[in-house]
Coordinates of C-alpha atoms in Angstrom, one line a residue:
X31 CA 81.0 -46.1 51.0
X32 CA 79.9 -48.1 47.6
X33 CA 76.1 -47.2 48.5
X34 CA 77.3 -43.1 49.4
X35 CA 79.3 -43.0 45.7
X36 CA 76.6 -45.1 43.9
X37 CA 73.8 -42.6 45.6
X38 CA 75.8 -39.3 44.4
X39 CA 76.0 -40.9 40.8
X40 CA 72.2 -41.6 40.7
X41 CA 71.9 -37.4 42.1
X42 CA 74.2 -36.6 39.3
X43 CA 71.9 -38.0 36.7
X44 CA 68.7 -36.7 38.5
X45 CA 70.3 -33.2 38.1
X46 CA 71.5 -33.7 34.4
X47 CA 68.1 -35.5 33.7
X48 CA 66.3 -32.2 35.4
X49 CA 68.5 -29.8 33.2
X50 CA 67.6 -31.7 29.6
X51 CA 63.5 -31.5 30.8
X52 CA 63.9 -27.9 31.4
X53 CA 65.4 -27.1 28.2
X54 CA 62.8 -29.5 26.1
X55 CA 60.1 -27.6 28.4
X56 CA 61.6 -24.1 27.8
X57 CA 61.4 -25.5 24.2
X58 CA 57.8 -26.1 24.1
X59 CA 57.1 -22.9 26.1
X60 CA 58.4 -21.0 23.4
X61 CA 57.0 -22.9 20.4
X62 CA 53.9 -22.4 22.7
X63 CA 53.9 -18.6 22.9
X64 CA 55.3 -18.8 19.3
X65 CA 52.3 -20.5 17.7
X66 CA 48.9 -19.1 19.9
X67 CA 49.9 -15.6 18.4
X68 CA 48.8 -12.3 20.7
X69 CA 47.3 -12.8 24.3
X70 CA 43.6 -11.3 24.4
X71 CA 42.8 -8.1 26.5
X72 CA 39.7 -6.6 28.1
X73 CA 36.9 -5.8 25.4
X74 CA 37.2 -1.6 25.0
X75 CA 34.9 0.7 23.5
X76 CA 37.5 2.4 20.6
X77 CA 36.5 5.8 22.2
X78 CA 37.2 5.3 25.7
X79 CA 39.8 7.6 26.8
X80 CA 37.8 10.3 25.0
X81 CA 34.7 10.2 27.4
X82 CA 34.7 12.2 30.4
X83 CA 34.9 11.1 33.5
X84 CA 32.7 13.0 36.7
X85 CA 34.8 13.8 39.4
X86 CA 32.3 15.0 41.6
X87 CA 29.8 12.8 44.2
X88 CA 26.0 12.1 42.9
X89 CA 23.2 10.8 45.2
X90 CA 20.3 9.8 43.2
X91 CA 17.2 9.5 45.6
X92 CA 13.5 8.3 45.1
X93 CA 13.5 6.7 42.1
X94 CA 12.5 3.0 41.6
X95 CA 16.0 1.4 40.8
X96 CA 15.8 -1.5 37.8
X97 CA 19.1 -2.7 37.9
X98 CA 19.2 -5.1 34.5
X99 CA 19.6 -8.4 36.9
X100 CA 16.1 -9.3 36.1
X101 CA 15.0 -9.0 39.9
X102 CA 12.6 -6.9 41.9
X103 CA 13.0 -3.5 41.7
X104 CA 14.2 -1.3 44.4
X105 CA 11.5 1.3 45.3
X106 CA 12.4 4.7 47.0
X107 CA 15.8 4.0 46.2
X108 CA 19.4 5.6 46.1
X109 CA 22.5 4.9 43.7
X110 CA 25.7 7.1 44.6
X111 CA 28.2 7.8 42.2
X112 CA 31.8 8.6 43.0
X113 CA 34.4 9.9 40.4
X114 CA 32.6 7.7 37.3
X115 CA 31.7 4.9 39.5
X116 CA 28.6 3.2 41.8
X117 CA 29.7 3.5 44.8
X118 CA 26.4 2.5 46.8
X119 CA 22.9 1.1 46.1
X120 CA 20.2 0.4 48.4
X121 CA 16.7 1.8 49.7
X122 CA 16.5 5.4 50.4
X123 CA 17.4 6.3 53.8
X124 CA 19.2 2.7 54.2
X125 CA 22.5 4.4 51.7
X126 CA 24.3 7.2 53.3
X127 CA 24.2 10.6 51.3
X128 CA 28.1 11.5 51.6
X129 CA 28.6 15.0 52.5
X130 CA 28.6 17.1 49.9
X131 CA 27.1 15.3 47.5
X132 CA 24.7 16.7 44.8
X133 CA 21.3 15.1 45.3
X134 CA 19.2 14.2 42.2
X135 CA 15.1 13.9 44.0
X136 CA 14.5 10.9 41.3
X137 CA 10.9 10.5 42.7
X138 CA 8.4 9.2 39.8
X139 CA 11.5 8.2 38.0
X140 CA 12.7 4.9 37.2
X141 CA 16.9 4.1 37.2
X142 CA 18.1 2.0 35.0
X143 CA 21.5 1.2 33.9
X144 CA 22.2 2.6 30.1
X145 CA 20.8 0.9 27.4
X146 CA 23.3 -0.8 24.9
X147 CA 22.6 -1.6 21.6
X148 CA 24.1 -4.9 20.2
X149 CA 23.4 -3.4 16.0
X150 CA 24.2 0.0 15.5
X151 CA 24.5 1.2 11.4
X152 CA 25.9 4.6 11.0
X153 CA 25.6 4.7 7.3
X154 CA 26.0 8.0 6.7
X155 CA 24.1 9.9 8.6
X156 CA 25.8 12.7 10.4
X157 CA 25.2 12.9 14.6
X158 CA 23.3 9.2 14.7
X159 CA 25.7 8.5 17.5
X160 CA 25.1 11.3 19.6
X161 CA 21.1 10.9 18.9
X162 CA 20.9 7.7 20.8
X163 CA 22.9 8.7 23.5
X164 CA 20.2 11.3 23.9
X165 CA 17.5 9.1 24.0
X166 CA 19.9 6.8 26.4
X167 CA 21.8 4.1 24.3
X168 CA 25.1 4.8 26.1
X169 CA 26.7 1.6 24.2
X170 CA 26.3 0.4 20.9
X171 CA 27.9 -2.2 18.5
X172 CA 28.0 -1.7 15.0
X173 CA 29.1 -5.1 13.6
X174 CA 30.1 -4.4 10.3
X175 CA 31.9 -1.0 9.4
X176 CA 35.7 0.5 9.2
X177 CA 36.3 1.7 12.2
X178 CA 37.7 4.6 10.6
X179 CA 34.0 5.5 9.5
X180 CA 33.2 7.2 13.3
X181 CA 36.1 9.0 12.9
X182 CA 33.7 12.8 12.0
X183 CA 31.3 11.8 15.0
X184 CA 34.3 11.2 17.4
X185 CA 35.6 14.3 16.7
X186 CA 32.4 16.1 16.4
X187 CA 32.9 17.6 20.0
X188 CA 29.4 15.9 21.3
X189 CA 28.7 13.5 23.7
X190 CA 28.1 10.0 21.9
X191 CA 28.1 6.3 22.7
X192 CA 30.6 3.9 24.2
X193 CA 32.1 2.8 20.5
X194 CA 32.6 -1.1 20.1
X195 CA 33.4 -1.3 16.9
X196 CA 33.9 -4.2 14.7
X197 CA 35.8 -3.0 11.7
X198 CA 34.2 -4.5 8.4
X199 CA 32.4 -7.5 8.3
X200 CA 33.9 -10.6 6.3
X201 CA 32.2 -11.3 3.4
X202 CA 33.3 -13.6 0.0
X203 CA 32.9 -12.2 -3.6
X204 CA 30.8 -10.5 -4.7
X205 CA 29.9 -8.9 -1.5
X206 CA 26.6 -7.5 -0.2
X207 CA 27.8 -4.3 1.0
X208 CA 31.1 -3.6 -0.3
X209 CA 32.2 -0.3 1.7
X210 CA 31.5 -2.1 4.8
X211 CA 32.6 -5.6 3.8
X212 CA 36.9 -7.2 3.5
X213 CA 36.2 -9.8 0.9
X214 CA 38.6 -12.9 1.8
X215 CA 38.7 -15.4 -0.6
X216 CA 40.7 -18.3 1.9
X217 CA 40.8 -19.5 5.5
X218 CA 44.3 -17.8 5.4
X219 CA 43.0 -14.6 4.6
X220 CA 40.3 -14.4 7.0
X221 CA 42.7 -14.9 10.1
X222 CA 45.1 -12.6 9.1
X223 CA 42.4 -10.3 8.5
X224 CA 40.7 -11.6 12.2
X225 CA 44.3 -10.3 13.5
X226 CA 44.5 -7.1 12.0
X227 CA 41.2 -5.9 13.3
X228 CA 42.0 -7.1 17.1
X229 CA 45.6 -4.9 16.6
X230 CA 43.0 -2.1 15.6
X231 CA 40.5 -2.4 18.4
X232 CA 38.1 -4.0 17.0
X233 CA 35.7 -5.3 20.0
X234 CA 33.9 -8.4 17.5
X235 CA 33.9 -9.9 14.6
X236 CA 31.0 -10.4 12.2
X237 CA 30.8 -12.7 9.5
X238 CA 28.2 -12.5 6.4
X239 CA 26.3 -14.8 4.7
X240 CA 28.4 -16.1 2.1
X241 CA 31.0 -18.1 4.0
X242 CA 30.8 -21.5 4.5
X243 CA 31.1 -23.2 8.0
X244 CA 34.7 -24.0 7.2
X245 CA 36.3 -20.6 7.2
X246 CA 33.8 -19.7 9.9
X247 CA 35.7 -22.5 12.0
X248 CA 38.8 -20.7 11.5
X249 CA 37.6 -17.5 12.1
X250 CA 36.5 -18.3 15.0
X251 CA 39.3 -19.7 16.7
X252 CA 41.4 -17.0 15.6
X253 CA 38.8 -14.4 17.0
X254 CA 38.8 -16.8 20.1
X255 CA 42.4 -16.3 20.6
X256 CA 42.4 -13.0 20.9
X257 CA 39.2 -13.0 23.5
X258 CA 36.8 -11.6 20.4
X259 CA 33.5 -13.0 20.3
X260 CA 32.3 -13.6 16.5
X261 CA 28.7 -13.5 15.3
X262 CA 27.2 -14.0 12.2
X263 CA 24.5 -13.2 9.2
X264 CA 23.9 -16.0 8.1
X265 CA 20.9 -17.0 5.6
X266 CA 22.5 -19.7 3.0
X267 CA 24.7 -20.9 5.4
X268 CA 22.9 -23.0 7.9
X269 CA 23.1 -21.6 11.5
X270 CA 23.6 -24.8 13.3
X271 CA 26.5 -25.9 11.5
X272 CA 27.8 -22.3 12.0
X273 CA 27.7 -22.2 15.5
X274 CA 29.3 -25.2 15.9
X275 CA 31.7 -24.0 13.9
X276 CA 32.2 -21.9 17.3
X277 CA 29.7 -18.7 16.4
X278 CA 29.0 -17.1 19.8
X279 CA 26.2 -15.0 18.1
X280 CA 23.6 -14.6 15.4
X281 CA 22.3 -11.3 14.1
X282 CA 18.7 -11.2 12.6
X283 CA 16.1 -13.6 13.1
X284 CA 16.1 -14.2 9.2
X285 CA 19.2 -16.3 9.8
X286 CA 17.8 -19.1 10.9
X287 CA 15.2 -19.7 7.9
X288 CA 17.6 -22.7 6.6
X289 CA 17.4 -24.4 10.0
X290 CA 13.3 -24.2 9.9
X291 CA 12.4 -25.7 6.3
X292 CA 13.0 -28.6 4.3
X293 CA 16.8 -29.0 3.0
X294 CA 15.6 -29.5 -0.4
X295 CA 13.3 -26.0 -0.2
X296 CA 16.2 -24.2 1.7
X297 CA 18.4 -25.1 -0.9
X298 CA 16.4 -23.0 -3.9
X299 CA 16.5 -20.1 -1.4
X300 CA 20.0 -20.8 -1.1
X301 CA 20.9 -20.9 -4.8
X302 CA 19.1 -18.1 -5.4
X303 CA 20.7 -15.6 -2.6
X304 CA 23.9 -17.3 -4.0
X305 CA 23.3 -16.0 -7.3
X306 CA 22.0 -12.9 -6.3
X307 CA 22.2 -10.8 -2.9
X308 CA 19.1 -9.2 -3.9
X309 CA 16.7 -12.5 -3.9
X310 CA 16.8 -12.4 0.0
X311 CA 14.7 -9.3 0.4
X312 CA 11.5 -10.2 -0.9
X313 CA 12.8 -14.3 -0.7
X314 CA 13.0 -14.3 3.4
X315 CA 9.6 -13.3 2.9
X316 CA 8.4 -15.7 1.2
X317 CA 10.0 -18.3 3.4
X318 CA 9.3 -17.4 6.5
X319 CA 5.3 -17.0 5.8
X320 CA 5.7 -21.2 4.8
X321 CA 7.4 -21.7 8.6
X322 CA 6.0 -23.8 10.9
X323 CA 8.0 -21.9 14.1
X324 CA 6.3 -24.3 16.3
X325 CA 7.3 -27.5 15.2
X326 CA 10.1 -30.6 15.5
X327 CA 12.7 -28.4 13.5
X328 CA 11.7 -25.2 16.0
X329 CA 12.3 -27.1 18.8
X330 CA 15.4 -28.8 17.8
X331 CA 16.9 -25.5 17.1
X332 CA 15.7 -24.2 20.5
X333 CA 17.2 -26.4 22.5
X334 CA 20.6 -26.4 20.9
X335 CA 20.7 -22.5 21.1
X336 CA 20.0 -23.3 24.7
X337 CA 22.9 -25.6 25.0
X338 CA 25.2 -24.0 23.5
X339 CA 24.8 -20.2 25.0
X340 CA 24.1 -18.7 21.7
X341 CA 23.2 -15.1 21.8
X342 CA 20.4 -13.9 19.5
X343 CA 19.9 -10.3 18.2
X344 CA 16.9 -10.6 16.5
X345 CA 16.7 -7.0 14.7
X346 CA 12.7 -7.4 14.4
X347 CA 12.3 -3.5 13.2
X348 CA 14.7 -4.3 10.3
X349 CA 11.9 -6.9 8.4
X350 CA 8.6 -5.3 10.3
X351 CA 6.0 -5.1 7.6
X352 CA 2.7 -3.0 8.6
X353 CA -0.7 -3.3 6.6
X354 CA -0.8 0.0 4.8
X355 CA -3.8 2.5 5.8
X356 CA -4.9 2.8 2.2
X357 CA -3.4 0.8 -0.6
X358 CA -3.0 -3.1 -1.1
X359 CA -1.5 -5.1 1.7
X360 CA 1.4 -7.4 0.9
X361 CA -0.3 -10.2 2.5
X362 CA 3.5 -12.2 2.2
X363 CA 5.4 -9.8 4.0
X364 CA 2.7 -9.5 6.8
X365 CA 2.6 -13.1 7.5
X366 CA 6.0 -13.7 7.2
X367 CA 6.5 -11.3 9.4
X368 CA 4.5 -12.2 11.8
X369 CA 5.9 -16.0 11.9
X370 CA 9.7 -14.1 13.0
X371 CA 7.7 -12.3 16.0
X372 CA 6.2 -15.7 17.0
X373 CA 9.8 -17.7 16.7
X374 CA 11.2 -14.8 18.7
X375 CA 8.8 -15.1 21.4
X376 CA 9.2 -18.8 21.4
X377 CA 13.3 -18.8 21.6
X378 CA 12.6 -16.5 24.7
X379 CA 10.0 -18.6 26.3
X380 CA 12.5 -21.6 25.3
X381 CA 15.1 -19.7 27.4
X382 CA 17.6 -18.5 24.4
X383 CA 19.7 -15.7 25.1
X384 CA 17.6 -12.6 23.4
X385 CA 19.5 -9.5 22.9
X386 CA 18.2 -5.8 21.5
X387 CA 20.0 -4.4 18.3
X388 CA 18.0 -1.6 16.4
X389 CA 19.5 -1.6 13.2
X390 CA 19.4 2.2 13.4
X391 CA 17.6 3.4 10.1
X392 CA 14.1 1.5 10.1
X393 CA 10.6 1.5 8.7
X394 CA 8.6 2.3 11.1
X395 CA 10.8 4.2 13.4
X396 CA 11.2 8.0 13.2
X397 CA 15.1 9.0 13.4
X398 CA 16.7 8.1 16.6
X399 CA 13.7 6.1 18.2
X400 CA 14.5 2.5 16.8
X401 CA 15.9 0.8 19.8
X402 CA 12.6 2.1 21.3
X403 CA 10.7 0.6 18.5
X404 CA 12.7 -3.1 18.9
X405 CA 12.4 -2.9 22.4
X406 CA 8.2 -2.1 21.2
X407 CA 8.6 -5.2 19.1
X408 CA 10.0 -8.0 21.6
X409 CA 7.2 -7.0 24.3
X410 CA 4.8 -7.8 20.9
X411 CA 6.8 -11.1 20.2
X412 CA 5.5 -12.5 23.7
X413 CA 8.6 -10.9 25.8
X414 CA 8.0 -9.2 29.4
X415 CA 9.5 -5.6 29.7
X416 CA 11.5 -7.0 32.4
X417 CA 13.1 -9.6 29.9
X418 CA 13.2 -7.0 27.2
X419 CA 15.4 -4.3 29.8
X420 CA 17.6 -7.3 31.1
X421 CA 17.7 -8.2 27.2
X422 CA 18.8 -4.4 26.6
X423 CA 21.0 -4.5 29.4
X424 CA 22.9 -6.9 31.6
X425 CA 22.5 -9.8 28.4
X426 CA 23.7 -7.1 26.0
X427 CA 26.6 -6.6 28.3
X428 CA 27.5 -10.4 28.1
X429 CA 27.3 -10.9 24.8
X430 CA 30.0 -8.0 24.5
X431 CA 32.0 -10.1 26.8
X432 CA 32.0 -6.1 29.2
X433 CA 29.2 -7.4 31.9
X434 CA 32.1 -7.2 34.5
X435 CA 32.0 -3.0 34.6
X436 CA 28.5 -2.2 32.5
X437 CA 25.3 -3.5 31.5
X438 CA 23.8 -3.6 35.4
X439 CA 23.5 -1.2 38.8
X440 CA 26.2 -2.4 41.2
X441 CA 28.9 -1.2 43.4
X442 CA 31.8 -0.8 41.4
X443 CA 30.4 -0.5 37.7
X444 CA 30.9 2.2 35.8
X445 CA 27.9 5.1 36.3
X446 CA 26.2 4.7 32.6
X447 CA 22.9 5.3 33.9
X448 CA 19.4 6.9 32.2
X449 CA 16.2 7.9 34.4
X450 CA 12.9 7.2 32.4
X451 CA 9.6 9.0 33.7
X452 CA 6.8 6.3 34.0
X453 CA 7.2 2.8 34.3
X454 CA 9.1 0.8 32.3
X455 CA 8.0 -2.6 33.7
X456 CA 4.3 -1.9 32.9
X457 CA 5.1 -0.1 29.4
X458 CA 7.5 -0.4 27.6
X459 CA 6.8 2.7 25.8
X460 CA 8.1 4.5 28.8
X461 CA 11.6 4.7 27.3
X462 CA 10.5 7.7 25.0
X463 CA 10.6 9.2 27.9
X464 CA 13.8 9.3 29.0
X465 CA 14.8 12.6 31.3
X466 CA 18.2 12.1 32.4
X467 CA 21.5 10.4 31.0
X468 CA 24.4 9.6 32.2
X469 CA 27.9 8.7 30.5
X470 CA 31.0 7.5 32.9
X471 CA 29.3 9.8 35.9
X472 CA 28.2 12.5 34.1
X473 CA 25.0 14.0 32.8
X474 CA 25.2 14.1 29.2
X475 CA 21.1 15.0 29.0
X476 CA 19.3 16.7 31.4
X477 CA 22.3 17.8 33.9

């Protein structure tokens, strides 16, 4: 009887002991919830629910299917869309044509998926959007704008680009670009802002040169909790320490001049940018043509971009300098840039993740052709087509953080799809050629 009554006491205090834990745990759960702020969501272009979706069956036969994996290509093959969506990939012949379906003869043709574009500027200029979609970006980023600033080309009533937006980039005073920059002058300031743009939609966040690694940390983690990948433009702040900091990206090859030269030369670039925004566009010039991209500090950088899974948008068309047909050459400008082709080729060859952005408005590109022209520029830098469509493509798609619907030709991915007369894998200039595009399974060119 005494061992019964002393074993009911001991249940008694299990069950009070087990009430007290639950409320000190329901305690911590909601300090928990309290203090990581939002939950994250699927990445989502701004525009989504205003693209059309194709509610009818395609069969797309005979053309020689790339599918952004970075594998052979499927000759004589056939994709079938359903309702927006692959549905079906394989040889020709192998895939069954569903009844009904409207067949596409793709012979000749190449089928890729749609080509996104990691740095997209509007800056003014009315129908950019809708331009590369024709000539078959059907995703682009612009990393650095309000998002309110697409508004006239959303409502323009013609077929443009998945939007994923960024809203304005954070910058500290005085600012580079003002209309497109929130100046934050704390760490406090830069997460709240980080906040406010994931409550808008904004897709990533983009940091500019003039922050130092510390609010970049904070940034980071704030962008982090809401699933937001952050990258950066760097140039006086030093891109190792940055992406340790937690940067997940790095626009322009420019940004890594600091991490190539001498501390004690980097710094007089960096005092000078500091003191004036200006000195970098002629200054990355100058110290880039002094570069040994080959070297110990090269190779160091390489591998920790390696390591860490840092994304690299290199931008090439923004800085290409060409030796005028009459006239005096800028000798500085055509070495230097020559050195950031030759360190892009080598972060490739080193295994870094390359990435295509066209900066939109370029040099040497005619309006509307410069993701052609960077794509032009990474075979140049020592890249295969093959590594520059996966680059344009399926790596794109990761470094959005969307690679589980786009970027690649699988069953169940959404249909963004362009078909390129010629051969992309032998020349990359076949992609002025594009014939066909499709947005969400439907033909927005060449229907």
């Amino acid at each position: 009887m005494l061992l019964l009554n002393t074993l009911g006491l001991n249940l008694q205090k299990i069950k009070i002991a087990g009430f007290y834990i639950g409320i000190v745990l329901l305690a911590a759960g909601c300090k928990l919830k309290k203090t990581t702020g939002k939950e994250s969501q699927a990445i989502r272009a701004v525009n989504e629910k205003e693209i059309g979706t194709g509610k009818n069956t395609i069969a797309i036969t005979g053309a020689t299917i790339i599918d952004g994996n970075g594998g052979e290509p499927v000759y004589d093959g056939c994709v079938i869309v359903t309702d927006g969506k692959i549905v079906d990939v394989g040889k020709n012949g192998v895939v069954k044509i569903p009844e009904g379906a409207q067949v596409v003869d793709a012979k000749g043709r190449a089928l890729l998926p749609g080509l996104i574009d990691s740095h997209f500027h509007l800056d003014g200029v009315k129908d950019l959007p809708a331009l590369f979609l024709q000539h078959g970006v059907t995703s682009l980023r612009d990393p650095g704008a309000w998002i309110e600033a697409y508004d006239g080309e959303r409502q323009s009533g013609k077929p443009i680009p998945r939007l994923f937006l960024a809203d304005p980039h954070l910058d500290m005073f005085p600012p580079a670009y003002p209309k497109d920059a929130y100046v934050v002058r704390d760490a406090d300031e830069a997460v709240y802002q980080v906040n406010k743009m994931a409550d808008r939609g904004a897709s990533v966040i983009k940091v500019y040169f003039r922050l130092p690694s510390g609010i970049i940390r904070e940034i980071c983690n704030a962008a982090h909790k809401r699933g937001l990948p952050v990258t950066g433009h760097l140039e006086v702040t030093e891109a190792m320490e940055a992406i340790e900091a937690g940067l997940d990206g790095i626009e322009h090859i420019t940004s890594f001049g600091l991490s190539l030269q001498p501390q004690i030369e980097g710094e007089k670039y960096r005092q000078a940018v500091l003191a004036d925004n200006n000195a970098r566009k002629q200054g990355r010039y100058d110290v880039w043509k002094k570069l040994d991209v080959n070297g110990q500090k090269a190779d160091s950088l390489s591998k920790f971009l390696v390591r860490k899974g840092t994304f690299v948008s290199p931008t090439l068309g923004a800085f290409e300098y060409q030796s005028p047909a009459e006239g005096e050459t800028d000798t500085v400008r055509l070495a230097g840039f020559g050195q950031m082709k030759a360190f892009t080729g080598k972060l490739k060859k080193d295994g870094v993740k390359i990435v295509v952005g066209s900066h939109s408005m370029i040099t040497y590109a005619e309006m509307g052709w410069a993701y052609q022209r960077e794509m032009e520029l990474l075979v140049d830098s020592g890249l295969s087509p093959a590594q520059v469509i996966s680059a344009a493509t399926l790596e794109n798609a990761r470094f959005f953080r969307i690679d589980d619907r786009l970027g690649s030709i699988e069953k169940g991915k959404i249909a963004d799809l362009i078909l390129v007369k010629g051969d992309p894998l032998k020349d990359i200039g076949a992609f002025r050629n594009i014939e066909k595009v499709m947005l969400n399974g439907v033909w927005v060119k060449g229907k």
